[in-house]
Amino acid sequence: MNILVIGSGGREHALCWKIRQSPLCGTLYCAPGNGGIAAVAECVALAPMDFDAVVAFCREKEIGFVVVGPEDPLVGGLVDRLDAEGIASFGPSAAAAQLEGSKGFTKDLCTEWNIPTAAYGRFSDAAKAKEFIRKKGAPIVVKADGLAAGKGVIVALTAAEAEAAIDEIFSGRFGAAGAEVVVEEFLEGEEASFFALCDGKTALPLATAQDHKRAFDGDQGPNTGGMGAYSPAPVMTPGLCARAMREIIEPTVKAMAARGTPFKGVLYAGLMLTAEGPKLIEYNARFGDPECQVLMMRLDSDVLPLLMATHDGTLASAALRWKDEVALTVVMAANGYPGDYKKNTEIKGLAAAGAIDGVEVFHAGTKAEGPRILANGGRVLNVTATGAGTVEAQARAYRAVAAIDWPEGFCRRDIGYRAIEREKQNA
Ligand code: AMP
Ligand code: GLY
């Protein structure tokens, strides 16, 4: 069967790398792909938001299954369009993707279904939002309602900072995404990413993972899309996973089905592990990036039947096998990220890095120019390695980082430190 993957990041490279290994996979295409994806899939210059072009391409190349990576086409209704055209795909409908597309929608769903999350208010008026902030006090969290490429959340340490964030969002900085805000209680705890495949009725939890959201070592500096990740996440004990499924994921799947908008695809819960138990910070309607990269490295089962089962409604009879190994990924980003950075700088040493035992270098933002690979984004490479434990996976990943010759890039040096501390405690 011919497959089309939509997207151009490290997540899509890892998905293509894994799908390529499936005996069910015929020709694999990726739109638009990147310089690394080109090694495992045929990259096609299609814009993910140009649904007419995507449909025409599917017809021309007899695509049997489309895997949608990023949130924009999901929230924009690509899966609805493909459904209407009779083309099977992985991902939620636009109505179901509201779990990511509207923070207010998700908060109200949590209230209605008793799903643990931070206490909140929804506002489309600055004065009322500020009054709420003054009443609640800081620290407090201000969020633009809609998709803001991960930049619409302000964790404010003072009420003044929170009020400034309100003004900024309502000033139009985030466009339509900022027409409404959610103001919520600050939750204390450790964060973890929790993923479950869903077919509208059944949810199948994936292996655990954690990412590092801050730009600099020691989890300092500005928030980013993610500077590294690992799986498993020892903090997510079997007991916590069971609670996350029972208290958060399963009621959500039920709620979405009851609303007539069943969720299909992968539900990604950002969790805060608080003293009272796991609470939902936010939902995403897609795989995490870079969490997907470590999950794909550890997945032993063929990924394609699993993705197809979410569409066909047959997850209840699907089984998942994971490799016993730990996987860890280090994000190499362009100097300056998440602020301004340079593009088109040359990256060398990729072959040497990829030749290290257990290492895969996924490309997040690159383009090929003849034989040269150039940086083409903020997060540029995901240097990923497996190992018997986190220490080994981390050592291999950083050995590969050292083989990469790219003076215009940087990475964190401490990816996985929490897992390593826990491994030491348990040894
Ligand atoms: P989000 O885009 O909603 O995941 O938020 C981005 C980041 O902001 C999260 O990963 C957390 O680190 C932080 N954050 C969001 N909501 C809260 C909250 N209620 N309490 C504490 N931190 C939060
Ligand atoms: N790693 C965070 C995200 O994918 O949103």
Coordinates of C-alpha atoms and ligand atoms in Angstrom, one line a residue:
M1 CA 0.0 0.0 0.0
N2 CA 1.3 3.5 -0.8
I3 CA 1.5 5.8 2.2
L4 CA 1.6 9.6 2.5
V5 CA 3.0 11.2 5.6
I6 CA 2.1 14.9 6.1
G7 CA 4.7 17.1 7.8
S8 CA 8.3 18.1 7.8
G9 CA 9.7 17.7 11.3
G10 CA 11.7 15.2 13.3
R11 CA 8.4 13.6 14.3
E12 CA 7.6 12.9 10.6
H13 CA 11.2 11.7 9.9
A14 CA 10.8 9.1 12.8
L15 CA 7.3 8.1 11.5
C16 CA 8.6 7.6 8.0
W17 CA 11.7 5.7 9.3
K18 CA 9.4 3.3 11.2
I19 CA 6.6 3.1 8.5
R20 CA 9.3 2.3 5.9
Q21 CA 10.1 -0.9 7.9
S22 CA 6.6 -2.2 7.6
P23 CA 6.1 -5.1 5.1
L24 CA 2.7 -3.4 4.3
C25 CA 4.4 -0.2 3.0
G26 CA 4.6 0.2 -0.7
T27 CA 5.9 3.6 -1.9
L28 CA 6.3 6.0 0.9
Y29 CA 5.8 9.8 0.3
C30 CA 6.2 12.7 2.6
A31 CA 4.8 16.1 2.1
P32 CA 6.7 18.3 2.2
G33 CA 9.4 16.3 4.1
N34 CA 13.0 17.5 4.7
G35 CA 16.6 16.8 3.9
G36 CA 16.7 13.7 6.1
I37 CA 13.3 12.3 5.3
A38 CA 14.4 12.2 1.6
A39 CA 16.6 9.2 2.6
V40 CA 13.6 7.1 3.6
A41 CA 10.6 8.6 1.6
E42 CA 10.0 10.4 -1.6
C43 CA 9.5 14.1 -0.6
V44 CA 6.8 16.0 -2.5
A45 CA 6.4 19.7 -2.6
L46 CA 2.8 19.8 -1.3
A47 CA 1.6 22.3 1.3
P48 CA -0.1 20.5 4.1
M49 CA -2.9 23.1 4.2
D50 CA -3.6 22.8 0.5
F51 CA -6.2 20.1 0.9
D52 CA -7.2 20.1 -2.8
A53 CA -3.6 19.4 -3.8
V54 CA -3.3 16.7 -1.1
V55 CA -6.4 14.9 -2.4
A56 CA -5.3 15.2 -6.0
F57 CA -1.9 13.7 -5.1
C58 CA -3.5 10.8 -3.2
R59 CA -5.6 10.0 -6.3
E60 CA -2.6 10.2 -8.7
K61 CA -0.4 8.0 -6.6
E62 CA -3.1 5.7 -5.3
I63 CA -2.4 6.4 -1.7
G64 CA -4.0 3.9 0.6
F65 CA -3.3 5.6 3.9
V66 CA -2.4 9.2 5.0
V67 CA -0.6 9.9 8.3
V68 CA -1.1 13.5 9.4
G69 CA 1.8 14.6 11.7
P70 CA 1.2 18.3 12.7
E71 CA -1.8 20.0 14.4
D72 CA -2.6 22.7 11.8
P73 CA -4.0 20.4 9.1
L74 CA -5.8 18.4 11.8
V75 CA -7.5 21.4 13.3
G76 CA -8.1 22.7 9.8
G77 CA -10.0 19.6 8.8
L78 CA -7.7 17.6 6.5
V79 CA -8.9 14.3 8.0
D80 CA -12.6 15.3 7.4
R81 CA -11.8 16.1 3.8
L82 CA -9.9 12.8 3.3
D83 CA -12.8 10.9 4.9
A84 CA -15.2 12.7 2.5
E85 CA -13.1 11.6 -0.4
G86 CA -12.9 8.0 0.8
I87 CA -9.2 8.2 1.7
A88 CA -8.2 6.5 5.0
S89 CA -6.0 8.4 7.3
F90 CA -4.5 8.7 10.8
G91 CA -5.6 11.6 12.9
P92 CA -8.7 13.2 14.4
S93 CA -11.5 15.2 12.6
A94 CA -11.5 18.9 13.1
A95 CA -14.2 18.6 15.7
A96 CA -12.2 16.1 17.7
A97 CA -8.9 18.1 17.2
Q98 CA -10.6 20.9 19.2
L99 CA -9.0 19.2 22.2
E100 CA -5.8 20.8 21.0
G101 CA -7.4 23.7 19.0
S102 CA -9.2 25.3 21.8
K103 CA -8.0 25.3 25.4
G104 CA -11.3 26.6 26.6
F105 CA -13.1 23.7 24.9
T106 CA -10.9 21.2 26.7
K107 CA -11.2 22.9 30.1
D108 CA -15.0 22.9 29.8
L109 CA -15.0 19.2 28.8
C110 CA -12.8 18.5 31.9
T111 CA -15.3 20.3 34.2
E112 CA -18.3 18.4 32.7
W113 CA -16.6 15.0 32.9
N114 CA -14.8 15.5 36.2
I115 CA -11.3 15.2 34.7
P116 CA -8.6 16.6 37.0
T117 CA -7.1 19.8 35.7
A118 CA -6.1 23.3 37.0
A119 CA -9.0 25.5 38.2
Y120 CA -9.7 28.2 35.5
G121 CA -11.7 31.0 34.0
R122 CA -12.4 31.7 30.3
F123 CA -12.5 35.3 29.1
S124 CA -13.1 37.3 26.0
D125 CA -12.8 40.5 27.8
A126 CA -9.5 41.9 29.3
A127 CA -11.1 43.7 32.3
K128 CA -12.9 40.5 33.6
A129 CA -9.7 38.4 33.0
K130 CA -7.7 40.9 35.1
E131 CA -10.3 41.0 37.9
F132 CA -10.0 37.1 38.0
I133 CA -6.2 37.4 38.2
R134 CA -6.4 39.9 41.1
K135 CA -8.8 37.7 42.9
K136 CA -6.7 34.5 42.5
G137 CA -3.2 36.0 42.9
A138 CA 0.1 34.8 41.4
P139 CA 1.7 32.6 40.3
I140 CA -1.0 32.2 37.7
V141 CA -1.0 30.9 34.1
V142 CA -2.4 32.9 31.1
K143 CA -3.1 31.0 27.8
A144 CA -4.3 32.1 24.4
D145 CA -7.3 29.9 23.5
G146 CA -6.2 28.7 20.1
L147 CA -3.2 27.3 18.3
A148 CA -0.2 29.6 18.8
A149 CA 2.7 27.3 17.8
G150 CA 3.5 26.6 21.5
K151 CA 4.0 30.3 22.3
G152 CA 0.6 31.2 23.7
V153 CA 1.2 30.2 27.3
I154 CA 2.6 32.6 29.9
V155 CA 3.4 31.3 33.4
A156 CA 3.3 34.5 35.3
L157 CA 5.1 34.9 38.6
T158 CA 3.4 38.2 39.5
A159 CA -0.1 39.5 38.9
A160 CA 1.4 42.4 36.9
E161 CA 3.1 40.0 34.6
A162 CA -0.2 38.1 34.1
E163 CA -2.1 41.3 33.4
A164 CA 0.5 42.3 30.8
A165 CA 0.1 38.9 29.2
I166 CA -3.7 39.5 29.0
D167 CA -3.0 42.8 27.2
E168 CA -0.6 41.2 24.9
I169 CA -2.9 38.4 23.9
F170 CA -5.9 40.7 23.3
S171 CA -3.7 43.1 21.4
G172 CA -3.7 40.5 18.6
R173 CA -0.2 39.1 18.9
F174 CA -1.6 35.6 18.4
G175 CA -4.2 36.5 15.8
A176 CA -7.5 34.7 16.1
A177 CA -5.9 32.3 18.6
G178 CA -6.0 35.1 21.1
A179 CA -9.6 36.1 20.7
E180 CA -10.2 34.4 24.0
V181 CA -8.0 33.5 27.0
V182 CA -7.9 30.9 29.6
V183 CA -6.5 32.0 33.0
E184 CA -5.7 29.1 35.3
E185 CA -4.3 28.0 38.6
F186 CA -0.5 27.3 38.7
L187 CA 0.1 23.6 39.2
E188 CA 3.2 22.4 41.0
G189 CA 4.9 19.1 40.1
E190 CA 6.9 17.3 37.4
E191 CA 5.6 17.1 33.9
A192 CA 5.2 14.0 31.8
S193 CA 3.8 13.3 28.3
F194 CA 1.2 10.6 28.1
F195 CA 0.1 9.2 24.7
A196 CA -2.7 6.9 23.8
L197 CA -3.8 5.7 20.4
C198 CA -7.6 6.1 20.1
D199 CA -10.1 4.7 17.6
G200 CA -13.1 6.6 18.8
K201 CA -14.0 4.0 21.5
T202 CA -10.9 2.3 22.7
A203 CA -7.7 3.9 24.0
L204 CA -4.4 2.0 24.0
P205 CA -1.7 3.7 26.0
L206 CA 1.8 3.9 24.5
A207 CA 5.1 3.7 26.3
T208 CA 5.8 6.6 28.7
A209 CA 8.0 9.6 27.7
Q210 CA 9.2 12.9 29.0
D211 CA 10.6 15.9 27.2
H212 CA 12.6 18.9 28.3
K213 CA 10.7 22.0 27.3
R214 CA 13.2 24.7 28.4
A215 CA 16.0 25.9 26.2
F216 CA 18.9 25.5 28.5
D217 CA 20.5 23.0 30.9
G218 CA 18.9 22.5 34.3
D219 CA 15.5 23.2 32.7
Q220 CA 16.3 26.9 32.6
G221 CA 15.5 29.6 30.0
P222 CA 12.6 30.1 27.7
N223 CA 10.0 27.4 26.8
T224 CA 10.6 25.7 23.4
G225 CA 8.9 23.0 21.4
G226 CA 11.1 20.5 23.2
M227 CA 14.9 20.2 23.5
G228 CA 15.1 16.5 24.1
A229 CA 13.1 13.5 25.3
Y230 CA 13.4 9.9 26.5
S231 CA 11.3 6.8 26.9
P232 CA 10.5 5.2 29.3
A233 CA 9.9 8.0 31.9
P234 CA 10.6 6.3 35.2
V235 CA 8.4 8.9 37.0
M236 CA 5.4 7.4 35.3
T237 CA 5.0 4.3 37.4
P238 CA 2.4 1.7 36.4
G239 CA 0.2 3.1 39.1
L240 CA 0.3 6.6 37.7
C241 CA -0.2 5.3 34.1
A242 CA -3.3 3.5 35.3
R243 CA -4.6 6.6 37.0
A244 CA -3.9 8.7 33.9
M245 CA -5.9 6.2 31.8
R246 CA -8.8 5.9 34.2
E247 CA -9.1 9.5 35.3
I248 CA -8.1 11.4 32.2
I249 CA -7.8 9.5 28.9
E250 CA -10.8 7.2 29.2
P251 CA -13.3 9.8 30.3
T252 CA -12.1 12.0 27.4
V253 CA -12.6 9.3 24.9
K254 CA -16.1 8.7 26.3
A255 CA -16.9 12.4 26.3
M256 CA -15.9 12.9 22.7
A257 CA -17.9 9.9 21.6
A258 CA -20.9 11.1 23.6
R259 CA -20.7 14.5 21.8
G260 CA -20.8 12.8 18.5
T261 CA -17.2 13.8 17.7
P262 CA -15.2 10.6 18.5
F263 CA -11.5 11.1 18.8
K264 CA -9.3 9.0 16.4
G265 CA -5.6 9.2 16.2
V266 CA -3.2 9.8 19.1
L267 CA -4.2 11.7 22.1
Y268 CA -1.3 13.4 23.8
A269 CA -1.9 14.5 27.4
G270 CA 0.5 16.9 28.9
L271 CA 0.3 15.9 32.6
M272 CA 1.4 17.6 35.8
L273 CA 2.2 15.1 38.4
T274 CA 0.9 16.9 41.5
A275 CA 0.7 15.9 45.1
E276 CA -2.9 15.0 44.5
G277 CA -2.2 12.9 41.4
P278 CA -1.9 13.5 37.7
K279 CA -3.7 16.6 36.3
L280 CA -4.2 17.5 32.7
I281 CA -2.2 20.6 31.6
E282 CA -3.3 20.4 28.0
Y283 CA -4.2 18.0 25.2
N284 CA -2.6 17.7 21.8
A285 CA -4.2 15.8 19.0
R286 CA -1.0 14.5 17.5
F287 CA 2.3 12.9 18.5
G288 CA 4.7 15.0 20.6
D289 CA 7.8 16.2 18.9
P290 CA 10.5 15.0 20.0
E291 CA 8.6 12.4 22.1
C292 CA 7.5 10.6 18.9
Q293 CA 11.2 10.0 17.9
V294 CA 12.0 8.0 21.1
L295 CA 8.7 6.1 20.9
M296 CA 9.3 5.0 17.3
M297 CA 12.8 3.9 18.3
R298 CA 11.4 1.7 21.1
L299 CA 8.3 0.3 19.3
D300 CA 8.9 -3.3 18.3
S301 CA 5.5 -3.8 16.6
D302 CA 4.7 -2.8 13.1
V303 CA 3.4 0.7 13.4
L304 CA 1.3 0.7 10.3
P305 CA -1.4 -1.7 11.4
L306 CA -1.7 0.2 14.7
L307 CA -2.2 3.6 12.9
M308 CA -4.7 2.0 10.6
A309 CA -6.6 0.4 13.5
T310 CA -7.3 3.9 14.9
H311 CA -9.1 4.7 11.6
D312 CA -10.8 1.3 11.3
G313 CA -12.1 1.2 14.9
T314 CA -10.2 -2.1 15.6
L315 CA -7.8 -1.0 18.4
A316 CA -9.5 -3.3 20.9
S317 CA -7.8 -6.3 19.2
A318 CA -4.4 -4.6 18.6
A319 CA -1.3 -5.4 20.6
L320 CA 1.8 -3.4 21.2
R321 CA 5.3 -4.7 21.8
W322 CA 8.1 -2.4 23.0
K323 CA 11.8 -3.0 23.0
D324 CA 13.3 -3.3 26.5
E325 CA 15.8 -0.6 25.7
V326 CA 15.7 3.1 26.7
A327 CA 15.6 5.6 23.9
L328 CA 16.8 9.2 24.3
T329 CA 17.0 12.1 21.8
V330 CA 19.0 15.3 22.0
V331 CA 17.7 18.2 19.9
M332 CA 20.3 20.3 18.1
A333 CA 18.9 23.7 17.4
A334 CA 20.2 26.7 15.6
N335 CA 22.1 29.2 17.8
G336 CA 19.5 31.8 19.0
Y337 CA 16.5 29.4 19.0
P338 CA 13.8 29.9 20.3
G339 CA 14.5 33.5 19.3
D340 CA 16.0 34.6 16.0
Y341 CA 18.4 32.3 14.3
K342 CA 20.3 31.9 11.0
K343 CA 19.2 29.5 8.2
N344 CA 21.2 27.8 5.5
T345 CA 24.3 27.0 7.6
E346 CA 26.0 23.7 6.6
I347 CA 25.9 20.6 8.8
K348 CA 28.7 18.0 8.4
G349 CA 29.5 14.8 10.1
L350 CA 26.0 13.3 9.8
A351 CA 27.2 10.0 8.4
A352 CA 29.7 9.5 11.1
A353 CA 27.1 10.3 13.8
G354 CA 24.6 7.9 12.2
A355 CA 27.2 5.1 12.1
I356 CA 27.5 4.9 15.9
D357 CA 25.8 1.8 17.3
G358 CA 22.2 2.4 18.3
V359 CA 22.1 5.9 16.8
E360 CA 19.6 7.4 14.4
V361 CA 19.8 11.1 13.4
F362 CA 16.3 12.3 12.6
H363 CA 16.2 15.6 10.8
A364 CA 13.8 18.2 12.1
G365 CA 14.6 21.3 10.0
T366 CA 17.0 20.6 7.2
K367 CA 17.1 20.8 3.5
A368 CA 19.3 19.0 1.0
E369 CA 21.2 21.0 -1.5
G370 CA 23.0 18.6 -3.7
P371 CA 25.1 16.5 -1.4
R372 CA 25.1 19.2 1.3
I373 CA 22.6 19.3 4.3
L374 CA 21.7 22.8 5.4
A375 CA 19.9 24.0 8.5
N376 CA 16.4 25.2 7.6
G377 CA 14.6 25.8 11.0
G378 CA 15.0 26.4 14.7
R379 CA 15.1 22.8 15.9
V380 CA 17.3 21.2 13.3
L381 CA 18.3 17.6 14.3
N382 CA 17.2 15.0 16.7
V383 CA 20.2 12.9 17.6
T384 CA 18.5 9.7 18.9
A385 CA 20.0 6.6 20.5
T386 CA 19.0 3.5 22.3
G387 CA 20.8 1.8 25.1
A388 CA 20.3 -0.8 27.9
G389 CA 19.7 2.1 30.3
T390 CA 19.4 5.9 30.2
V391 CA 23.1 6.3 30.9
E392 CA 24.1 4.2 27.9
A393 CA 21.5 5.8 25.6
Q394 CA 22.6 9.3 26.7
A395 CA 26.3 8.5 26.2
R396 CA 25.7 7.2 22.7
A397 CA 23.5 10.2 21.8
Y398 CA 26.2 12.7 23.0
R399 CA 28.9 10.7 21.2
A400 CA 26.9 11.2 18.0
V401 CA 26.4 14.9 18.8
A402 CA 30.2 15.2 19.1
A403 CA 30.6 13.7 15.6
I404 CA 28.4 16.4 14.1
D405 CA 30.2 19.4 12.8
W406 CA 27.8 22.4 12.9
P407 CA 29.3 25.4 14.7
E408 CA 26.0 27.4 14.2
G409 CA 24.0 24.9 16.4
F410 CA 23.7 24.1 20.1
C411 CA 22.1 21.5 22.3
R412 CA 21.4 20.9 25.9
R413 CA 24.0 18.7 27.7
D414 CA 21.7 17.2 30.3
I415 CA 18.9 15.4 28.5
G416 CA 17.6 12.6 30.6
Y417 CA 19.1 13.8 33.9
R418 CA 15.9 13.0 35.9
A419 CA 15.7 9.5 34.5
I420 CA 19.4 8.9 35.3
E421 CA 18.9 10.2 38.9
R422 CA 16.0 7.8 39.3
E423 CA 17.9 4.9 37.8
K424 CA 20.7 5.5 40.3
Q425 CA 18.3 5.6 43.2
N426 CA 16.7 2.3 42.1
A427 CA 20.1 0.6 41.4
Ligands
AMP1 P1 0.9 24.1 27.3 O1 1.2 24.7 26.0 O2 -0.5 24.3 27.8 O3 1.5 22.7 27.5 O4 1.8 25.0 28.3 C1 3.2 25.1 28.1 C2 4.0 24.9 29.4 O5 3.5 25.9 30.3 C3 3.7 23.5 30.0 O6 4.5 22.5 29.5 C4 4.0 23.9 31.5 O7 5.4 23.8 31.7 C5 3.5 25.3 31.6 N1 2.2 25.3 32.2 C6 1.0 25.3 31.5 N2 0.0 25.3 32.3 C7 0.4 25.3 33.6 C8 -0.2 25.3 34.9 N3 -1.5 25.3 35.0 N4 0.7 25.3 35.9 C9 2.0 25.2 35.8 N5 2.6 25.2 34.6 C10 1.9 25.3 33.5
GLY2 N1 7.2 18.1 22.8 C1 6.1 19.0 23.0 C2 5.1 19.0 21.9 O1 5.2 18.2 20.9 O2 4.2 19.8 21.9

